[in-house]
Coordinates of C-alpha atoms in Angstrom, one line a residue:
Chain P
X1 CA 3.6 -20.8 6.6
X2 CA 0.9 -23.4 6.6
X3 CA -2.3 -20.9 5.0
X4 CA -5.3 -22.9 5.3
X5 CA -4.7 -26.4 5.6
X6 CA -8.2 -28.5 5.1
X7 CA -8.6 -31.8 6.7
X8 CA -9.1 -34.6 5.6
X9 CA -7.6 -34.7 2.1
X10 CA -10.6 -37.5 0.5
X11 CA -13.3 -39.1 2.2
X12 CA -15.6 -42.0 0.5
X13 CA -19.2 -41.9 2.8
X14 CA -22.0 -44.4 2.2
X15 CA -25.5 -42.3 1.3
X16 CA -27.1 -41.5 4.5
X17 CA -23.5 -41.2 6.9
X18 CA -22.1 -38.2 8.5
X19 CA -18.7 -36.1 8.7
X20 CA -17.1 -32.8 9.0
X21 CA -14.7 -31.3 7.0
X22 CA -12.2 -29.7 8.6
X23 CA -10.9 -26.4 7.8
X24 CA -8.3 -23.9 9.8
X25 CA -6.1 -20.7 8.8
X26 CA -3.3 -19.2 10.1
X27 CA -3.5 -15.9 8.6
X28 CA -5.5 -14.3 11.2
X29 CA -8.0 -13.7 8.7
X30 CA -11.6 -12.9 9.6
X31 CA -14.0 -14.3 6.4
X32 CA -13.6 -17.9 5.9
X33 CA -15.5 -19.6 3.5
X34 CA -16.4 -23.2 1.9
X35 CA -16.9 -23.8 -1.8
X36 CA -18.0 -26.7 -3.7
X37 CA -16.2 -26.9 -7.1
X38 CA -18.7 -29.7 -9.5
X39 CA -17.1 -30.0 -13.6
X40 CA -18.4 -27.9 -15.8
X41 CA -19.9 -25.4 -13.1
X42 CA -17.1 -23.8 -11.7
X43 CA -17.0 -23.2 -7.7
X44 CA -20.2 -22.5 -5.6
X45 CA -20.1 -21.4 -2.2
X46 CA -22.0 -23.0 0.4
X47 CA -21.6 -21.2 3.6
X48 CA -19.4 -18.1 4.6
X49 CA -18.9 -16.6 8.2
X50 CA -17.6 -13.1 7.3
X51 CA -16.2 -12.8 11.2
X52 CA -15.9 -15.0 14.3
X53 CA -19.4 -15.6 15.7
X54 CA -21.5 -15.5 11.8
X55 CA -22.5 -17.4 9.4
X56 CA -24.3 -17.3 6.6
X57 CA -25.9 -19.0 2.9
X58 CA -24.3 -18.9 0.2
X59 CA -25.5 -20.3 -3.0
X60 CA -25.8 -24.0 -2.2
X61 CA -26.4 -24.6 1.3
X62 CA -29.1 -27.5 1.3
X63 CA -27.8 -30.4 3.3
X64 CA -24.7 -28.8 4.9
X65 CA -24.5 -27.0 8.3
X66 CA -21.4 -24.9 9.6
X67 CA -19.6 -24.2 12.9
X68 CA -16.9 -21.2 13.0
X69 CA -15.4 -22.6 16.2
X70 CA -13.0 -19.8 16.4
X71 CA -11.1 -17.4 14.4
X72 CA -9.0 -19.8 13.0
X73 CA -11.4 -22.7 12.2
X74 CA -14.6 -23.4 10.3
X75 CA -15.7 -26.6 9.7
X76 CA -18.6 -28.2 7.2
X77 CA -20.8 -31.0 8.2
X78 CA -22.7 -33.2 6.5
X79 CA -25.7 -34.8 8.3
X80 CA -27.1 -37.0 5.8
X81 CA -24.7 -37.6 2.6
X82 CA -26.6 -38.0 -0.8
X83 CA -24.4 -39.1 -4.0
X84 CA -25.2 -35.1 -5.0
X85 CA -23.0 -34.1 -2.6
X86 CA -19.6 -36.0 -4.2
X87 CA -17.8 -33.2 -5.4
X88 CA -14.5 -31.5 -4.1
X89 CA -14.9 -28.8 -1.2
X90 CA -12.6 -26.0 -0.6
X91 CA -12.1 -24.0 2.3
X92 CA -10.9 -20.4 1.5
X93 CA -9.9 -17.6 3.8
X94 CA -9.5 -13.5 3.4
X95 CA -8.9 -10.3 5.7
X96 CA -12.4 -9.0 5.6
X97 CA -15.5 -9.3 3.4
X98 CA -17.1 -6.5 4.6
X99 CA -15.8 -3.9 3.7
X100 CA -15.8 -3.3 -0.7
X101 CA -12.5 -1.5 0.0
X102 CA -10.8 -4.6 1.4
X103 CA -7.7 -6.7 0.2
X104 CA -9.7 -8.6 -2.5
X105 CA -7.6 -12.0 -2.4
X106 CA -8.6 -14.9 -1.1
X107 CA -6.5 -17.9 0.2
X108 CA -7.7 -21.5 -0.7
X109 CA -7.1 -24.8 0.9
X110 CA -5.7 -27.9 -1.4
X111 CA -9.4 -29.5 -1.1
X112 CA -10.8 -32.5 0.0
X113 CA -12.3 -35.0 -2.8
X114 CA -15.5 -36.5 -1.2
X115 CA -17.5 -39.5 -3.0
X116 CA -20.8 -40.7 -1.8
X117 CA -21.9 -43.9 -2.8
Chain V
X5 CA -27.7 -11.9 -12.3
X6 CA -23.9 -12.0 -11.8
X7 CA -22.3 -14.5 -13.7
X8 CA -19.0 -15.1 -15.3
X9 CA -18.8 -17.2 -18.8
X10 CA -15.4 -18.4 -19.6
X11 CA -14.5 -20.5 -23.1
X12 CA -15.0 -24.4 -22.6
X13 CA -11.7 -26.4 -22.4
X14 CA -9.7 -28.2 -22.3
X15 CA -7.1 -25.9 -24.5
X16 CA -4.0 -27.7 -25.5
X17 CA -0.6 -26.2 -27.2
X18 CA 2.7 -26.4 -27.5
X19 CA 5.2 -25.1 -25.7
X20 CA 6.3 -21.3 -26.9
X21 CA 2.6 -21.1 -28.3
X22 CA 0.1 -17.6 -28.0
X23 CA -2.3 -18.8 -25.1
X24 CA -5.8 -16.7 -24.8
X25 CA -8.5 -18.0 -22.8
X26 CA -11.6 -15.9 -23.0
X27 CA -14.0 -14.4 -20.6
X28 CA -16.8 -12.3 -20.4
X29 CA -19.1 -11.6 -16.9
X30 CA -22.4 -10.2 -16.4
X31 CA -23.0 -7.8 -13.2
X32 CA -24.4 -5.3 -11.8
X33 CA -22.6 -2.3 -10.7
X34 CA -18.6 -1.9 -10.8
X35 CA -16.8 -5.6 -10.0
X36 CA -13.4 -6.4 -9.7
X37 CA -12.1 -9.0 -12.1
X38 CA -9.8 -11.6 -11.0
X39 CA -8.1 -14.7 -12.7
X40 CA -7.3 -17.6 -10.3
X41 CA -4.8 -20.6 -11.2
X42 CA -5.3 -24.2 -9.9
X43 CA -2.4 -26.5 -10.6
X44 CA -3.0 -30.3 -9.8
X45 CA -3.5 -31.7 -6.2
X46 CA -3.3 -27.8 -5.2
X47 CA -6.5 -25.1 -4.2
X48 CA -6.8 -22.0 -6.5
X49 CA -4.1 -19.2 -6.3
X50 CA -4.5 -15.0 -7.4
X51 CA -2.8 -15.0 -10.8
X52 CA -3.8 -11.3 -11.4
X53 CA -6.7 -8.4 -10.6
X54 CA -7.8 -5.2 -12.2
X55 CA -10.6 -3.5 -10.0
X56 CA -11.7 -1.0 -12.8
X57 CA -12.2 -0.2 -16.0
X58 CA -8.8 -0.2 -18.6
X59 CA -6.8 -1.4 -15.7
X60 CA -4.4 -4.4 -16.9
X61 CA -3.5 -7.0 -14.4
X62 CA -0.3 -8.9 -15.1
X63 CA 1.7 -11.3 -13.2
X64 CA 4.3 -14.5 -14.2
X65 CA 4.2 -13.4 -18.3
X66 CA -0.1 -13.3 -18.2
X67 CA -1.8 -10.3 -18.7
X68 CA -5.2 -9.5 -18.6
X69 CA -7.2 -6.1 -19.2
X70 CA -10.6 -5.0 -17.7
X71 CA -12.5 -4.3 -21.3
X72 CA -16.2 -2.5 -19.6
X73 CA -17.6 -1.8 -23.3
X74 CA -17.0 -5.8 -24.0
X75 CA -17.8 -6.7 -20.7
X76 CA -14.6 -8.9 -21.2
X77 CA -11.5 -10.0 -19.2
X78 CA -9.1 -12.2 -21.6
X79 CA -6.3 -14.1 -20.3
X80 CA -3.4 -13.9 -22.4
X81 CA 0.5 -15.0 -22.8
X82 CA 2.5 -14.9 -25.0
X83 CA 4.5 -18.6 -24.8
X84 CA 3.9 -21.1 -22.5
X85 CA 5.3 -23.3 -20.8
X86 CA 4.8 -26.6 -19.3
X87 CA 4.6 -26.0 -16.4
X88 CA 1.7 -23.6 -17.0
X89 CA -0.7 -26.6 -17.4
X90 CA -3.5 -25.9 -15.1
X91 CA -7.1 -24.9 -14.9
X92 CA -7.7 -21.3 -15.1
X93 CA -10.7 -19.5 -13.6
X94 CA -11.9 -15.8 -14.4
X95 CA -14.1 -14.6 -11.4
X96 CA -15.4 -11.3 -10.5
X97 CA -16.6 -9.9 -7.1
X98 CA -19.2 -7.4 -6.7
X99 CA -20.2 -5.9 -3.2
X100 CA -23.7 -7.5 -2.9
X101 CA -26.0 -7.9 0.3
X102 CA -23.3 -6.4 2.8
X103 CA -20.5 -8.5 1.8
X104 CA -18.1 -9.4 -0.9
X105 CA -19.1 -12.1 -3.0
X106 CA -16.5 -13.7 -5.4
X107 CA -18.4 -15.3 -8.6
X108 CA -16.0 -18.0 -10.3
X109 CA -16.6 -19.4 -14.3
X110 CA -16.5 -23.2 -14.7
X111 CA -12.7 -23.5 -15.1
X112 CA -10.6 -23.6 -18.3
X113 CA -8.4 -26.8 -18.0
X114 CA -4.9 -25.7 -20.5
X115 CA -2.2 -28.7 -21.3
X116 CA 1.1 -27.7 -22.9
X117 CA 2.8 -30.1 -24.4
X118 CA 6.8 -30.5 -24.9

């Protein structure tokens, strides 16, 4: 029982490269979801894609785009890393965020630590 | 807005001590309150919920009660261990702009020593 399983685990860019984070679930969830968790300010979301086919802002989206691929995967790219973007990033999944009366719990990945010199 | 405020760490005790980490939110409407766990090298995990007001959430000796007059959702237990060492986060989630969006408080990092 993998869960979500994020990819890769740390990642040191130069300011200005690219990447993608990876991120699937095996939970046949619909919402998937990427965070940003920063010391002292707790975790932010970035993006979410509450079903197959949308996505939308979250709090911090400036300089990150996403791509829900499928049900089971959601990646996060960077275009253009800036040293404000080192922080760690978690992918998170959960049955349904439409609906208020939904199972409320959502599954996280084990993060990927990202440094941007 | 919605926010969640939880006590700075890092919190450090002995083992068999009375653990309470604070936490007190700001919202709008009715939210469920969660507390999340993150133990090293690992993502967060659902240590306990309430969804209303007076509801207790409980799981693995922690308890935690949905106080709506304090706006407050303490963490308590009554003796750790060490292997409770971890960084705790209170979060609520309100139903806000057609979806459910989960608020999270910077983290309380607890060590438990021997």
């Amino acid at each position: 029982n993998a869960g979500v399983t994020q990819t890769p685990k740390f990642q040191v860019l130069k300011t200005g490269q690219s990447m993608t984070l990876q991120c699937a679930q095996d939970m046949n969830h619909n919402s998937m979801y990427w965070y940003r968790q920063d010391p002292g300010m707790g975790l932010r979301l970035i993006y979410y894609s509450a079903s197959e086919g949308t996505t939308d802002k979250g709090e911090v989206p400036n300089g990150y785009n996403v791509s829900r691929l499928n049900k089971r995967e959601f990646s996060l790219r960077l275009e253009s890393a800036a040293p404000s973007q080192t922080s760690v990033y978690f992918c998170a999944s959960s049955e349904d965020s439409y609906s208020p009366l939904t199972n409320e719990k959502l599954f996280f990945g084990s993060g990927t630590q990202l440094s941007v010199l | 807005g919605d926010s969640v405020t939880q006590m700075e760490g890092p919190v450090t005790l002995s083992e068999e001590a009375f653990l309470t980490i604070n936490c007190t939110y700001t919202a709008t409407g009715y939210p469920s309150l969660f507390w999340y766990v993150q133990y090293p090298g690992e993502g967060l995990q659902l240590l306990l919920k309430a969804t209303k007001a007076d509801d207790k959430g409980s799981n693995k000796g922690f308890e935690a009660t949905y106080r709506k007059e304090t706006t407050s959702f303490h963490l308590e237990k009554g003796s750790v261990q060490v292997s409770d060492s971890a960084v705790y986060f209170c979060a609520l989630r309100i139903f806000s702009g057609g979806y459910n969006k989960l608020i999270f408080g910077a983290g309380t990092r607890l060590a438990v020593h021997p």
